[in-house]
mmCIF file of N, CA and C in Angstrom:
data_model
loop_
_atom_site.group_PDB
_atom_site.id
_atom_site.type_symbol
_atom_site.label_atom_id
_atom_site.label_comp_id
_atom_site.label_asym_id
_atom_site.label_seq_id
_atom_site.Cartn_x
_atom_site.Cartn_y
_atom_site.Cartn_z
ATOM 1 N N GLY V 1 -14.100 -17.421 -15.127
ATOM 2 C CA GLY V 1 -13.356 -17.596 -13.992
ATOM 3 C C GLY V 1 -11.949 -17.142 -13.861
ATOM 4 N N GLY V 2 -11.162 -18.040 -13.290
ATOM 5 C CA GLY V 2 -9.806 -17.687 -12.906
ATOM 6 C C GLY V 2 -8.795 -17.749 -14.024
ATOM 7 N N THR V 3 -9.247 -18.116 -15.233
ATOM 8 C CA THR V 3 -8.279 -18.346 -16.300
ATOM 9 C C THR V 3 -7.557 -17.076 -16.734
ATOM 10 N N ALA V 4 -8.299 -15.996 -16.942
ATOM 11 C CA ALA V 4 -7.664 -14.750 -17.393
ATOM 12 C C ALA V 4 -6.676 -14.247 -16.359
ATOM 13 N N MET V 5 -7.051 -14.362 -15.090
ATOM 14 C CA MET V 5 -6.164 -13.872 -14.046
ATOM 15 C C MET V 5 -4.917 -14.752 -13.971
ATOM 16 N N ALA V 6 -5.092 -16.028 -14.195
ATOM 17 C CA ALA V 6 -3.953 -16.945 -14.186
ATOM 18 C C ALA V 6 -2.993 -16.643 -15.334
ATOM 19 N N ALA V 7 -3.537 -16.106 -16.425
ATOM 20 C CA ALA V 7 -2.708 -15.789 -17.594
ATOM 21 C C ALA V 7 -1.805 -14.582 -17.353
ATOM 22 N N VAL V 8 -2.150 -13.784 -16.358
ATOM 23 C CA VAL V 8 -1.326 -12.621 -16.026
ATOM 24 C C VAL V 8 -0.161 -13.090 -15.169
ATOM 25 N N ARG V 9 1.052 -12.796 -15.616
ATOM 26 C CA ARG V 9 2.222 -13.244 -14.862
ATOM 27 C C ARG V 9 2.381 -12.455 -13.570
ATOM 28 N N ASP V 10 2.791 -13.169 -12.508
ATOM 29 C CA ASP V 10 3.011 -12.530 -11.204
ATOM 30 C C ASP V 10 4.081 -11.450 -11.300
ATOM 31 N N VAL V 11 5.123 -11.750 -12.062
ATOM 32 C CA VAL V 11 6.288 -10.872 -12.106
ATOM 33 C C VAL V 11 6.738 -10.671 -13.547
ATOM 34 N N GLU V 12 6.962 -9.431 -13.915
ATOM 35 C CA GLU V 12 7.674 -9.111 -15.157
ATOM 36 C C GLU V 12 8.699 -8.041 -14.809
ATOM 37 N N ILE V 13 9.962 -8.472 -14.705
ATOM 38 C CA ILE V 13 11.051 -7.533 -14.404
ATOM 39 C C ILE V 13 12.227 -7.818 -15.332
ATOM 40 N N ASP V 14 13.093 -6.828 -15.472
ATOM 41 C CA ASP V 14 14.287 -7.004 -16.297
ATOM 42 C C ASP V 14 15.179 -8.097 -15.706
ATOM 43 N N PRO V 15 15.881 -8.828 -16.578
ATOM 44 C CA PRO V 15 16.708 -9.943 -16.118
ATOM 45 C C PRO V 15 17.976 -9.533 -15.377
ATOM 46 N N GLU V 16 18.314 -8.255 -15.405
ATOM 47 C CA GLU V 16 19.586 -7.820 -14.823
ATOM 48 C C GLU V 16 19.553 -6.325 -14.554
ATOM 49 N N GLY V 17 20.250 -5.896 -13.507
ATOM 50 C CA GLY V 17 20.440 -4.465 -13.268
ATOM 51 C C GLY V 17 19.564 -3.910 -12.159
ATOM 52 N N THR V 18 19.618 -2.579 -12.023
ATOM 53 C CA THR V 18 18.839 -1.876 -11.011
ATOM 54 C C THR V 18 17.826 -0.990 -11.718
ATOM 55 N N PHE V 19 16.579 -1.093 -11.308
ATOM 56 C CA PHE V 19 15.524 -0.383 -12.023
ATOM 57 C C PHE V 19 14.326 -0.140 -11.113
ATOM 58 N N LYS V 20 13.456 0.747 -11.553
ATOM 59 C CA LYS V 20 12.240 1.069 -10.806
ATOM 60 C C LYS V 20 11.222 -0.058 -10.952
ATOM 61 N N TYR V 21 10.425 -0.233 -9.888
ATOM 62 C CA TYR V 21 9.350 -1.219 -9.962
ATOM 63 C C TYR V 21 8.104 -0.671 -9.279
ATOM 64 N N ILE V 22 6.954 -1.240 -9.636
ATOM 65 C CA ILE V 22 5.705 -0.926 -8.933
ATOM 66 C C ILE V 22 4.984 -2.221 -8.557
ATOM 67 N N LEU V 23 4.211 -2.109 -7.477
ATOM 68 C CA LEU V 23 3.338 -3.185 -7.024
ATOM 69 C C LEU V 23 1.926 -2.773 -7.433
ATOM 70 N N VAL V 24 1.266 -3.640 -8.193
ATOM 71 C CA VAL V 24 -0.042 -3.293 -8.756
ATOM 72 C C VAL V 24 -1.093 -4.285 -8.285
ATOM 73 N N ARG V 25 -2.224 -3.772 -7.825
ATOM 74 C CA ARG V 25 -3.349 -4.627 -7.446
ATOM 75 C C ARG V 25 -4.347 -4.705 -8.592
ATOM 76 N N LEU V 26 -4.625 -5.924 -9.007
ATOM 77 C CA LEU V 26 -5.643 -6.164 -10.025
ATOM 78 C C LEU V 26 -6.926 -6.590 -9.333
ATOM 79 N N GLN V 27 -8.019 -6.030 -9.797
ATOM 80 C CA GLN V 27 -9.299 -6.394 -9.204
ATOM 81 C C GLN V 27 -10.378 -6.431 -10.270
ATOM 82 N N ARG V 28 -11.286 -7.386 -10.117
ATOM 83 C CA ARG V 28 -12.472 -7.395 -10.962
ATOM 84 C C ARG V 28 -13.363 -6.235 -10.530
ATOM 85 N N PRO V 29 -13.922 -5.502 -11.505
ATOM 86 C CA PRO V 29 -14.848 -4.427 -11.130
ATOM 87 C C PRO V 29 -15.952 -4.974 -10.231
ATOM 88 N N GLY V 30 -16.260 -4.233 -9.181
ATOM 89 C CA GLY V 30 -17.270 -4.690 -8.235
ATOM 90 C C GLY V 30 -16.719 -5.637 -7.188
ATOM 91 N N GLY V 31 -15.398 -5.682 -7.070
ATOM 92 C CA GLY V 31 -14.793 -6.494 -6.011
ATOM 93 C C GLY V 31 -14.566 -7.923 -6.452
ATOM 94 N N GLY V 32 -14.578 -8.824 -5.500
ATOM 95 C CA GLY V 32 -14.313 -10.224 -5.822
ATOM 96 C C GLY V 32 -12.829 -10.472 -5.926
ATOM 97 N N GLU V 33 -12.511 -11.210 -6.975
ATOM 98 C CA GLU V 33 -11.165 -11.712 -7.208
ATOM 99 C C GLU V 33 -10.141 -10.573 -7.280
ATOM 100 N N GLN V 34 -9.040 -10.706 -6.547
ATOM 101 C CA GLN V 34 -7.978 -9.715 -6.712
ATOM 102 C C GLN V 34 -6.613 -10.357 -6.501
ATOM 103 N N ARG V 35 -5.606 -9.760 -7.094
ATOM 104 C CA ARG V 35 -4.249 -10.222 -6.836
ATOM 105 C C ARG V 35 -3.252 -9.118 -7.130
ATOM 106 N N ASP V 36 -2.057 -9.264 -6.557
ATOM 107 C CA ASP V 36 -1.018 -8.253 -6.709
ATOM 108 C C ASP V 36 0.081 -8.777 -7.628
ATOM 109 N N ILE V 37 0.570 -7.897 -8.485
ATOM 110 C CA ILE V 37 1.627 -8.252 -9.418
ATOM 111 C C ILE V 37 2.769 -7.241 -9.318
ATOM 112 N N VAL V 38 3.955 -7.671 -9.740
ATOM 113 C CA VAL V 38 5.156 -6.840 -9.706
ATOM 114 C C VAL V 38 5.616 -6.574 -11.138
ATOM 115 N N ARG V 39 5.869 -5.309 -11.434
ATOM 116 C CA ARG V 39 6.355 -4.921 -12.759
ATOM 117 C C ARG V 39 7.521 -3.946 -12.597
ATOM 118 N N GLY V 40 8.615 -4.192 -13.319
ATOM 119 C CA GLY V 40 9.762 -3.299 -13.231
ATOM 120 C C GLY V 40 10.633 -3.368 -14.461
ATOM 121 N N THR V 41 11.174 -2.230 -14.856
ATOM 122 C CA THR V 41 12.037 -2.202 -16.030
ATOM 123 C C THR V 41 12.930 -0.966 -16.047
ATOM 124 N N LYS V 42 14.117 -1.156 -16.611
ATOM 125 C CA LYS V 42 15.053 -0.038 -16.795
ATOM 126 C C LYS V 42 14.532 0.960 -17.806
ATOM 127 N N ALA V 43 13.641 0.498 -18.685
ATOM 128 C CA ALA V 43 13.111 1.378 -19.732
ATOM 129 C C ALA V 43 12.287 2.521 -19.135
ATOM 130 N N ALA V 44 11.802 2.332 -17.909
ATOM 131 C CA ALA V 44 10.957 3.355 -17.281
ATOM 132 C C ALA V 44 11.806 4.358 -16.522
ATOM 133 N N GLU V 45 11.723 5.616 -16.951
ATOM 134 C CA GLU V 45 12.446 6.675 -16.244
ATOM 135 C C GLU V 45 11.726 7.019 -14.946
ATOM 136 N N PHE V 46 10.392 6.936 -14.985
ATOM 137 C CA PHE V 46 9.572 7.229 -13.807
ATOM 138 C C PHE V 46 8.631 6.065 -13.545
ATOM 139 N N HIS V 47 8.198 5.949 -12.276
ATOM 140 C CA HIS V 47 7.317 4.837 -11.913
ATOM 141 C C HIS V 47 6.006 4.846 -12.701
ATOM 142 N N ASN V 48 5.489 6.051 -12.995
ATOM 143 C CA ASN V 48 4.201 6.102 -13.699
ATOM 144 C C ASN V 48 4.298 5.592 -15.135
ATOM 145 N N HIS V 49 5.506 5.580 -15.708
ATOM 146 C CA HIS V 49 5.666 5.007 -17.047
ATOM 147 C C HIS V 49 5.332 3.518 -17.040
ATOM 148 N N ILE V 50 5.684 2.850 -15.949
ATOM 149 C CA ILE V 50 5.379 1.415 -15.839
ATOM 150 C C ILE V 50 3.866 1.232 -15.727
ATOM 151 N N PHE V 51 3.249 2.035 -14.872
ATOM 152 C CA PHE V 51 1.802 1.916 -14.672
ATOM 153 C C PHE V 51 1.037 2.218 -15.956
ATOM 154 N N GLU V 52 1.504 3.228 -16.701
ATOM 155 C CA GLU V 52 0.821 3.622 -17.939
ATOM 156 C C GLU V 52 0.875 2.517 -18.992
ATOM 157 N N LYS V 53 1.842 1.625 -18.870
ATOM 158 C CA LYS V 53 1.923 0.492 -19.789
ATOM 159 C C LYS V 53 1.051 -0.678 -19.296
ATOM 160 N N VAL V 54 1.084 -0.937 -18.001
ATOM 161 C CA VAL V 54 0.361 -2.079 -17.424
ATOM 162 C C VAL V 54 -1.151 -1.850 -17.446
ATOM 163 N N ASN V 55 -1.558 -0.641 -17.093
ATOM 164 C CA ASN V 55 -2.985 -0.347 -16.911
ATOM 165 C C ASN V 55 -3.848 -0.702 -18.128
ATOM 166 N N PRO V 56 -3.503 -0.206 -19.346
ATOM 167 C CA PRO V 56 -4.351 -0.555 -20.504
ATOM 168 C C PRO V 56 -4.349 -2.059 -20.812
ATOM 169 N N GLU V 57 -3.202 -2.723 -20.614
ATOM 170 C CA GLU V 57 -3.132 -4.171 -20.844
ATOM 171 C C GLU V 57 -4.127 -4.904 -19.944
ATOM 172 N N MET V 58 -4.184 -4.484 -18.681
ATOM 173 C CA MET V 58 -5.038 -5.159 -17.715
ATOM 174 C C MET V 58 -6.513 -4.794 -17.906
ATOM 175 N N GLU V 59 -6.765 -3.551 -18.316
ATOM 176 C CA GLU V 59 -8.149 -3.141 -18.592
ATOM 177 C C GLU V 59 -8.739 -3.980 -19.714
ATOM 178 N N LYS V 60 -7.907 -4.293 -20.721
ATOM 179 C CA LYS V 60 -8.348 -5.164 -21.820
ATOM 180 C C LYS V 60 -8.801 -6.525 -21.302
ATOM 181 N N LEU V 61 -8.133 -7.007 -20.252
ATOM 182 C CA LEU V 61 -8.481 -8.309 -19.676
ATOM 183 C C LEU V 61 -9.625 -8.205 -18.668
ATOM 184 N N GLY V 62 -10.100 -6.980 -18.449
ATOM 185 C CA GLY V 62 -11.246 -6.791 -17.572
ATOM 186 C C GLY V 62 -10.898 -6.552 -16.113
ATOM 187 N N TYR V 63 -9.710 -5.986 -15.866
ATOM 188 C CA TYR V 63 -9.322 -5.676 -14.482
ATOM 189 C C TYR V 63 -9.215 -4.200 -14.257
ATOM 190 N N GLU V 64 -9.512 -3.811 -13.037
ATOM 191 C CA GLU V 64 -9.156 -2.473 -12.587
ATOM 192 C C GLU V 64 -7.794 -2.570 -11.919
ATOM 193 N N CYS V 65 -6.941 -1.579 -12.182
ATOM 194 C CA CYS V 65 -5.591 -1.566 -11.619
ATOM 195 C C CYS V 65 -5.452 -0.451 -10.608
ATOM 196 N N LYS V 66 -4.736 -0.757 -9.557
ATOM 197 C CA LYS V 66 -4.393 0.285 -8.596
ATOM 198 C C LYS V 66 -2.922 0.099 -8.257
ATOM 199 N N CYS V 67 -2.163 1.188 -8.326
ATOM 200 C CA CYS V 67 -0.759 1.091 -7.938
ATOM 201 C C CYS V 67 -0.662 1.212 -6.424
ATOM 202 N N LEU V 68 -0.059 0.202 -5.800
ATOM 203 C CA LEU V 68 0.053 0.180 -4.336
ATOM 204 C C LEU V 68 1.343 0.829 -3.839
ATOM 205 N N GLY V 69 2.152 1.314 -4.791
ATOM 206 C CA GLY V 69 3.419 1.936 -4.409
ATOM 207 C C GLY V 69 4.532 1.402 -5.283
ATOM 208 N N GLY V 70 5.726 1.931 -5.048
ATOM 209 C CA GLY V 70 6.857 1.528 -5.871
ATOM 210 C C GLY V 70 8.141 1.524 -5.084
ATOM 211 N N GLY V 71 9.211 1.295 -5.821
ATOM 212 C CA GLY V 71 10.535 1.269 -5.238
ATOM 213 C C GLY V 71 11.516 0.890 -6.320
ATOM 214 N N LYS V 72 12.609 0.266 -5.902
ATOM 215 C CA LYS V 72 13.603 -0.181 -6.869
ATOM 216 C C LYS V 72 13.929 -1.645 -6.640
ATOM 217 N N ILE V 73 14.342 -2.280 -7.700
ATOM 218 C CA ILE V 73 14.803 -3.669 -7.635
ATOM 219 C C ILE V 73 16.215 -3.718 -8.176
ATOM 220 N N ASP V 74 17.070 -4.412 -7.449
ATOM 221 C CA ASP V 74 18.423 -4.685 -7.909
ATOM 222 C C ASP V 74 18.472 -6.179 -8.193
ATOM 223 N N HIS V 75 18.561 -6.530 -9.488
ATOM 224 C CA HIS V 75 18.491 -7.931 -9.913
ATOM 225 C C HIS V 75 19.871 -8.391 -10.376
ATOM 226 N N ASN V 76 20.457 -9.298 -9.611
ATOM 227 C CA ASN V 76 21.759 -9.866 -9.951
ATOM 228 C C ASN V 76 21.540 -11.331 -10.314
ATOM 229 N N SER V 77 21.417 -11.586 -11.626
ATOM 230 C CA SER V 77 21.069 -12.938 -12.067
ATOM 231 C C SER V 77 22.247 -13.904 -11.924
ATOM 232 N N LYS V 78 23.473 -13.367 -11.976
ATOM 233 C CA LYS V 78 24.663 -14.218 -11.857
ATOM 234 C C LYS V 78 24.740 -14.826 -10.456
ATOM 235 N N ASP V 79 24.546 -13.992 -9.435
ATOM 236 C CA ASP V 79 24.604 -14.480 -8.048
ATOM 237 C C ASP V 79 23.238 -14.927 -7.533
ATOM 238 N N LYS V 80 22.209 -14.820 -8.394
ATOM 239 C CA LYS V 80 20.840 -15.190 -8.009
ATOM 240 C C LYS V 80 20.392 -14.452 -6.746
ATOM 241 N N LYS V 81 20.510 -13.135 -6.836
ATOM 242 C CA LYS V 81 20.084 -12.287 -5.722
ATOM 243 C C LYS V 81 19.199 -11.166 -6.239
ATOM 244 N N ILE V 82 18.161 -10.877 -5.473
ATOM 245 C CA ILE V 82 17.321 -9.711 -5.754
ATOM 246 C C ILE V 82 17.181 -8.911 -4.476
ATOM 247 N N ARG V 83 17.388 -7.594 -4.613
ATOM 248 C CA ARG V 83 17.213 -6.699 -3.474
ATOM 249 C C ARG V 83 16.128 -5.690 -3.831
ATOM 250 N N VAL V 84 15.188 -5.513 -2.916
ATOM 251 C CA VAL V 84 14.084 -4.593 -3.111
ATOM 252 C C VAL V 84 14.247 -3.449 -2.111
ATOM 253 N N PHE V 85 14.177 -2.208 -2.596
ATOM 254 C CA PHE V 85 14.458 -1.068 -1.719
ATOM 255 C C PHE V 85 13.842 0.200 -2.299
ATOM 256 N N GLY V 86 14.047 1.314 -1.616
ATOM 257 C CA GLY V 86 13.655 2.616 -2.151
ATOM 258 C C GLY V 86 12.161 2.854 -2.149
ATOM 259 N N LEU V 87 11.740 3.900 -2.860
ATOM 260 C CA LEU V 87 10.330 4.248 -2.923
ATOM 261 C C LEU V 87 10.036 5.016 -4.193
ATOM 262 N N SER V 88 8.750 5.218 -4.441
ATOM 263 C CA SER V 88 8.299 6.020 -5.571
ATOM 264 C C SER V 88 7.829 7.370 -5.045
ATOM 265 N N THR V 89 8.306 8.440 -5.662
ATOM 266 C CA THR V 89 7.882 9.776 -5.249
ATOM 267 C C THR V 89 6.387 9.951 -5.483
ATOM 268 N N GLY V 90 5.923 9.506 -6.637
ATOM 269 C CA GLY V 90 4.517 9.682 -7.003
ATOM 270 C C GLY V 90 3.559 8.757 -6.266
ATOM 271 N N TYR V 91 3.927 7.496 -6.153
ATOM 272 C CA TYR V 91 3.006 6.483 -5.612
ATOM 273 C C TYR V 91 3.271 6.141 -4.147
ATOM 274 N N GLY V 92 4.389 6.606 -3.620
ATOM 275 C CA GLY V 92 4.755 6.219 -2.264
ATOM 276 C C GLY V 92 5.482 4.872 -2.265
ATOM 277 N N LYS V 93 5.842 4.411 -1.080
ATOM 278 C CA LYS V 93 6.608 3.165 -0.972
ATOM 279 C C LYS V 93 5.672 1.974 -1.014
ATOM 280 N N ALA V 94 6.013 1.031 -1.863
ATOM 281 C CA ALA V 94 5.280 -0.233 -1.863
ATOM 282 C C ALA V 94 5.637 -1.002 -0.599
ATOM 283 N N ASP V 95 4.791 -1.939 -0.215
ATOM 284 C CA ASP V 95 5.137 -2.842 0.872
ATOM 285 C C ASP V 95 6.113 -3.870 0.314
ATOM 286 N N HIS V 96 7.409 -3.617 0.527
ATOM 287 C CA HIS V 96 8.433 -4.462 -0.079
ATOM 288 C C HIS V 96 8.346 -5.910 0.390
ATOM 289 N N SER V 97 7.823 -6.131 1.590
ATOM 290 C CA SER V 97 7.702 -7.510 2.070
ATOM 291 C C SER V 97 6.706 -8.294 1.215
ATOM 292 N N VAL V 98 5.663 -7.621 0.752
ATOM 293 C CA VAL V 98 4.690 -8.239 -0.161
ATOM 294 C C VAL V 98 5.359 -8.530 -1.507
ATOM 295 N N THR V 99 6.110 -7.549 -2.001
ATOM 296 C CA THR V 99 6.834 -7.714 -3.263
ATOM 297 C C THR V 99 7.761 -8.927 -3.206
ATOM 298 N N VAL V 100 8.488 -9.064 -2.098
ATOM 299 C CA VAL V 100 9.418 -10.188 -1.929
ATOM 300 C C VAL V 100 8.665 -11.519 -1.998
ATOM 301 N N GLU V 101 7.510 -11.613 -1.348
ATOM 302 C CA GLU V 101 6.727 -12.854 -1.382
ATOM 303 C C GLU V 101 6.311 -13.212 -2.809
ATOM 304 N N ILE V 102 5.951 -12.201 -3.599
ATOM 305 C CA ILE V 102 5.556 -12.441 -4.990
ATOM 306 C C ILE V 102 6.774 -12.866 -5.811
ATOM 307 N N LEU V 103 7.911 -12.191 -5.597
ATOM 308 C CA LEU V 103 9.142 -12.552 -6.321
ATOM 309 C C LEU V 103 9.562 -13.991 -6.019
ATOM 310 N N LYS V 104 9.381 -14.411 -4.772
ATOM 311 C CA LYS V 104 9.785 -15.759 -4.359
ATOM 312 C C LYS V 104 9.009 -16.853 -5.093
ATOM 313 N N LYS V 105 7.786 -16.535 -5.510
ATOM 314 C CA LYS V 105 6.987 -17.509 -6.266
ATOM 315 C C LYS V 105 7.639 -17.834 -7.598
ATOM 316 N N VAL V 106 8.329 -16.847 -8.163
ATOM 317 C CA VAL V 106 8.899 -16.978 -9.501
ATOM 318 C C VAL V 106 10.384 -17.321 -9.444
ATOM 319 N N TYR V 107 11.109 -16.596 -8.598
ATOM 320 C CA TYR V 107 12.558 -16.799 -8.461
ATOM 321 C C TYR V 107 12.796 -17.685 -7.242
ATOM 322 N N THR V 108 12.437 -18.953 -7.390
ATOM 323 C CA THR V 108 12.393 -19.865 -6.246
ATOM 324 C C THR V 108 13.778 -20.162 -5.667
ATOM 325 N N ASP V 109 14.812 -20.104 -6.509
ATOM 326 C CA ASP V 109 16.157 -20.455 -6.033
ATOM 327 C C ASP V 109 17.024 -19.228 -5.755
ATOM 328 N N TYR V 110 16.390 -18.081 -5.619
ATOM 329 C CA TYR V 110 17.110 -16.821 -5.368
ATOM 330 C C TYR V 110 17.134 -16.477 -3.885
ATOM 331 N N GLU V 111 18.124 -15.686 -3.520
ATOM 332 C CA GLU V 111 18.113 -15.025 -2.221
ATOM 333 C C GLU V 111 17.472 -13.648 -2.447
ATOM 334 N N ILE V 112 16.340 -13.407 -1.808
ATOM 335 C CA ILE V 112 15.598 -12.167 -2.035
ATOM 336 C C ILE V 112 15.433 -11.414 -0.718
ATOM 337 N N THR V 113 15.892 -10.176 -0.709
ATOM 338 C CA THR V 113 15.848 -9.369 0.513
ATOM 339 C C THR V 113 15.229 -8.004 0.213
ATOM 340 N N TRP V 114 14.825 -7.311 1.256
ATOM 341 C CA TRP V 114 14.326 -5.956 1.090
ATOM 342 C C TRP V 114 14.769 -5.075 2.240
ATOM 343 N N SER V 115 14.769 -3.775 2.006
ATOM 344 C CA SER V 115 15.069 -2.808 3.061
ATOM 345 C C SER V 115 14.437 -1.479 2.714
ATOM 346 N N ASP V 116 14.399 -0.575 3.665
ATOM 347 C CA ASP V 116 13.876 0.761 3.417
ATOM 348 C C ASP V 116 14.971 1.728 2.983
ATOM 349 N N ASP V 117 16.158 1.202 2.680
ATOM 350 C CA ASP V 117 17.232 2.072 2.216
ATOM 351 C C ASP V 117 16.829 2.781 0.936
ATOM 352 N N LYS V 118 17.351 3.978 0.757
ATOM 353 C CA LYS V 118 17.055 4.736 -0.450
ATOM 354 C C LYS V 118 17.920 4.258 -1.634
ATOM 355 N N LYS V 119 19.131 3.744 -1.328
ATOM 356 C CA LYS V 119 19.974 3.257 -2.426
ATOM 357 C C LYS V 119 20.679 1.968 -2.079
#
């Protein structure tokens, strides 16, 4: 059941700074259960570097991954603010409003906003 999917964290992003992120849809092969997760890190020079790390991890757990798009996250932990913006050249723009809803589950006491600005 739902245990393996529950073990996958909704959000894994760097604690501070501005970095690329992707929105990833996890799905059981053949449909059924699915959910979207957010992954972002300064270590990734390109959006596909993030996907190339997430994909094998999720395949091990029995999920198919699809990148729904990307953008950037500006994480200010001191002021408890997160801004979601920009896009991925390779994957296109993620639906930042969806990303914000997922971030809010984890960063409950943050002010989280998004825009279509490039920077």
